[in-house]
Short mmCIF file of C-alpha atoms and ligand atoms in Angstrom, two decimals:
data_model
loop_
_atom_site.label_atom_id
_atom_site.label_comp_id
_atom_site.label_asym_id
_atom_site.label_seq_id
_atom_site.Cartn_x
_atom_site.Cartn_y
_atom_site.Cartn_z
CA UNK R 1 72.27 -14.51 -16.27
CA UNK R 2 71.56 -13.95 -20.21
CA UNK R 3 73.79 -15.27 -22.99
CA UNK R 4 73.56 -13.54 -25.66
CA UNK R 5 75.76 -15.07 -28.55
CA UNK R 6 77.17 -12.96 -31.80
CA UNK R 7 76.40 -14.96 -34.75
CA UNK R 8 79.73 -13.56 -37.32
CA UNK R 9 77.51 -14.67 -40.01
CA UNK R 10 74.48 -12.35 -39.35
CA UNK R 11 74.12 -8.83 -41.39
CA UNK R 12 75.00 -6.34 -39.46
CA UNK R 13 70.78 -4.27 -39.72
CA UNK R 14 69.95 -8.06 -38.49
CA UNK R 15 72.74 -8.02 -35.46
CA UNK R 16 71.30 -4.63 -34.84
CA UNK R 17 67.99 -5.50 -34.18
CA UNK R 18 68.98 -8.30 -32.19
CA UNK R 19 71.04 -5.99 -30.06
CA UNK R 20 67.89 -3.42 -29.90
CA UNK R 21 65.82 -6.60 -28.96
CA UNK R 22 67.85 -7.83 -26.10
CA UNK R 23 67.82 -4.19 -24.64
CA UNK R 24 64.61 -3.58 -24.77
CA UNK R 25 63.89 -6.62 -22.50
CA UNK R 26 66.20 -6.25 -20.70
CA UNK R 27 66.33 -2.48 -19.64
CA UNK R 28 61.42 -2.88 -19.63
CA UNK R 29 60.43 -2.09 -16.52
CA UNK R 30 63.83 -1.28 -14.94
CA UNK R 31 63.85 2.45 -14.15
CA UNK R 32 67.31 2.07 -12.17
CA UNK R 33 69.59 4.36 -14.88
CA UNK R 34 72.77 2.28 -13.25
CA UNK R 35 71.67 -1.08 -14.10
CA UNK R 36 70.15 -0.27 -17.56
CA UNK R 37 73.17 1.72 -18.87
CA UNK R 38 75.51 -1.56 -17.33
CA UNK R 39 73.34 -4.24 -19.17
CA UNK R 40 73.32 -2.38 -22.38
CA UNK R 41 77.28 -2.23 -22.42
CA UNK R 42 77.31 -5.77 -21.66
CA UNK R 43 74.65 -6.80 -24.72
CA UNK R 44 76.86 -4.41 -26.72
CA UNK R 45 80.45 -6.00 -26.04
CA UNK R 46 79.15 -9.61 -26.16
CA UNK R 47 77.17 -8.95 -29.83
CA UNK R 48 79.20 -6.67 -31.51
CA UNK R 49 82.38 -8.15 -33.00
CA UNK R 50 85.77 -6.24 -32.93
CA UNK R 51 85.69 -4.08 -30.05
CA UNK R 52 88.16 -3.04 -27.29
CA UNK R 53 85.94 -0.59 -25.58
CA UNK R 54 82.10 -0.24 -24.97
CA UNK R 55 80.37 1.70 -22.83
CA UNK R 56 78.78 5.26 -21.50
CA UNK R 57 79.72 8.39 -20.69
CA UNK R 58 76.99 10.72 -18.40
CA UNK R 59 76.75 14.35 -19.06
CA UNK R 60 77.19 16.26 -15.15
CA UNK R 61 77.05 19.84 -16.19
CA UNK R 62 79.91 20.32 -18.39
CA UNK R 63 81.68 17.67 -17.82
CA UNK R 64 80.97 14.01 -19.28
CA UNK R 65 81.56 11.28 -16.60
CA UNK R 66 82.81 7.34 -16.75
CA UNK R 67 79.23 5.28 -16.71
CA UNK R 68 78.79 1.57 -17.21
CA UNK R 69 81.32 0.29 -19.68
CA UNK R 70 83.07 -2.97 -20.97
CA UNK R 71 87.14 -2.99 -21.79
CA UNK R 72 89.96 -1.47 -20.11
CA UNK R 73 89.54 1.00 -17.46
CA UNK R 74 89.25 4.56 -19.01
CA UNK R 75 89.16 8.64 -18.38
CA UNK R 76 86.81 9.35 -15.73
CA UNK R 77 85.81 13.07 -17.23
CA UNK R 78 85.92 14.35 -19.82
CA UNK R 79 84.90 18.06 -20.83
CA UNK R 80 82.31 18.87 -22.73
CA UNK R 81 83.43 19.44 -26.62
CA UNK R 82 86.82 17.63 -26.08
CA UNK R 83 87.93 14.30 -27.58
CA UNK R 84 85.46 12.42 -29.71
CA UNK R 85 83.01 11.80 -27.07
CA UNK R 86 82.73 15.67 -25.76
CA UNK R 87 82.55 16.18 -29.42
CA UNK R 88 79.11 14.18 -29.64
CA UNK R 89 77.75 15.81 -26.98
CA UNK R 90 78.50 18.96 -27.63
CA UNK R 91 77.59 19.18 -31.28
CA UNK R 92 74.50 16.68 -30.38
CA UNK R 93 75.55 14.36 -33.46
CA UNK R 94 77.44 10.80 -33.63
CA UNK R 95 81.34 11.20 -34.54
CA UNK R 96 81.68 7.85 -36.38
CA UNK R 97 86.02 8.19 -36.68
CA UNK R 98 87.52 5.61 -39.07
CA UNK R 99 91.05 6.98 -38.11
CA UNK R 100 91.27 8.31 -34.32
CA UNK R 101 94.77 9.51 -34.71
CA UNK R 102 93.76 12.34 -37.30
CA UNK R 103 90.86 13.44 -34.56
CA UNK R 104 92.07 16.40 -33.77
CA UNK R 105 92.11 16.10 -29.81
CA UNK R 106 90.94 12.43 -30.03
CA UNK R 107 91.65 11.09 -26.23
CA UNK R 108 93.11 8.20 -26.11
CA UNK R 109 91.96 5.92 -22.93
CA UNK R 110 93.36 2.76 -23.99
CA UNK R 111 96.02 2.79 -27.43
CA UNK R 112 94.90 -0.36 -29.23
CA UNK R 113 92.49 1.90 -30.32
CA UNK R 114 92.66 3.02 -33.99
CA UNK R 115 88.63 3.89 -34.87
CA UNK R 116 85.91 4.75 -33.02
CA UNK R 117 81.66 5.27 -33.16
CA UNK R 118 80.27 7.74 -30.25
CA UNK R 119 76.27 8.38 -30.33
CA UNK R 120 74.79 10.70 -28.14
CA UNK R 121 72.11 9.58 -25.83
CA UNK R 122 69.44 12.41 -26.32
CA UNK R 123 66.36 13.56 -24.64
CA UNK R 124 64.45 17.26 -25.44
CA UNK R 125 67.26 18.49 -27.72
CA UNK R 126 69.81 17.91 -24.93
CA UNK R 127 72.56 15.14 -24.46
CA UNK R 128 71.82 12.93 -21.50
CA UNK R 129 75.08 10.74 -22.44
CA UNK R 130 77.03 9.01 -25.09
CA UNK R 131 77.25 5.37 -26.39
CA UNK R 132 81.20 5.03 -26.85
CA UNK R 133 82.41 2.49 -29.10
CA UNK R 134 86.20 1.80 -29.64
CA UNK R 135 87.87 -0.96 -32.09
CA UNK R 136 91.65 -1.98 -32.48
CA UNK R 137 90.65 -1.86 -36.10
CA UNK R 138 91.16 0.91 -38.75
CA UNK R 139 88.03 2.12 -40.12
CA UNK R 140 85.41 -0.54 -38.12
CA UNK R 141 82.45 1.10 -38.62
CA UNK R 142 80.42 1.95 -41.03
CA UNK R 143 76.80 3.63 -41.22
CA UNK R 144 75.28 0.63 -40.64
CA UNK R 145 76.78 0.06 -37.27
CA UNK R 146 75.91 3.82 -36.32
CA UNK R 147 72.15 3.65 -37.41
CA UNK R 148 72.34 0.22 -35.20
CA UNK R 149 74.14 2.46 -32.39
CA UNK R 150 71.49 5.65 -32.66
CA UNK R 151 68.41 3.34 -32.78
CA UNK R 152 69.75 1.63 -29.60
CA UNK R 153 70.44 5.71 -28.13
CA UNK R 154 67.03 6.29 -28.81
CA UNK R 155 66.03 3.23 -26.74
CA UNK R 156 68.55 3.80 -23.95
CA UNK R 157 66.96 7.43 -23.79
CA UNK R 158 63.59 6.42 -22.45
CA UNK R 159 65.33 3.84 -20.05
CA UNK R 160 67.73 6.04 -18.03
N1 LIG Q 201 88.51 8.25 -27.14
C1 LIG Q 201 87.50 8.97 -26.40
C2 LIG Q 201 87.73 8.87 -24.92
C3 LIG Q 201 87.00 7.77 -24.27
S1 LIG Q 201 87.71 6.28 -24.48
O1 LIG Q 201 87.85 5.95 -25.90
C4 LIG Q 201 86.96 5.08 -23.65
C5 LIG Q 201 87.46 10.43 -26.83
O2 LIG Q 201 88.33 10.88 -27.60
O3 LIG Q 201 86.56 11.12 -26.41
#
């Protein structure tokens, strides 16, 4: 068992790296997609403050499908280029939402949730899956927290 501890006090590119850190040696070696893609959304609920939600969504042909997560149970599938997270995979680009009500077609899995940060998970131009982050707070993140979120993509790429 790992404990990884937020520190509130710690910038967030700082946090970041810490997060990318803890992945990396954590997911090394490991080629079980599963267990990676689990361990991640662990490190990313216990070091990222204010979230209700974290976790992955796997692209299966069109459709994306519940992965390893942290929160409230949530969707199972979701079609590509619906909600915010078929949006990401789709287009191939993070949706960072500060409002998820004025998403057009935002879905909402679990209604604390008022903003939102989905990253695609990309390999050879295609999505693989997305990193979804939810927060019960208006407007939680900011480009900091995606370039944090698409470094740790670009990590979780090579490791599923
Ligand atoms: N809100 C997402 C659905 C997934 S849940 O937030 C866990 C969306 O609109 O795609």
């Amino acid at each position: 068992m790992h404990a990884f501890a937020a520190d509130p006090a710690l910038p967030k590119p700082e946090l970041y790296r810490e997060l990318l850190a803890a992945a990396d040696a954590l997911t090394a070696g490991e080629p079980d997609a599963v267990a990676n893609m689990a361990n991640v959304a662990a490190l990313i609920w216990q070091l990222v403050p204010g979230l209700n939600w974290a976790g992955f969504y796997r692209l299966q042909g069109e459709t994306l499908v519940l992965g390893p997560f942290q929160g409230k149970p949530a969707c199972i599938r979701i079609p590509l280029g619906q909600g915010v997270c078929g949006t990401a995979a789709a287009t191939l680009t993070s949706q960072r939402v500060a409002d998820v009500h004025a998403f057009p077609g935002h879905i909402a899995c679990d209604a604390a949730s008022r903003s939102e940060l989905v990253v695609p998970v990309l390999r050879g131009g295609e999505a693989l899956a997305v990193i979804d982050l939810d927060s019960p707070t208006p407007d939680r993140f900011d480009a900091e927290d995606q370039a944090g979120i698409e470094a740790l993509a670009a990590l979780v790429s090579t490791r599923i």
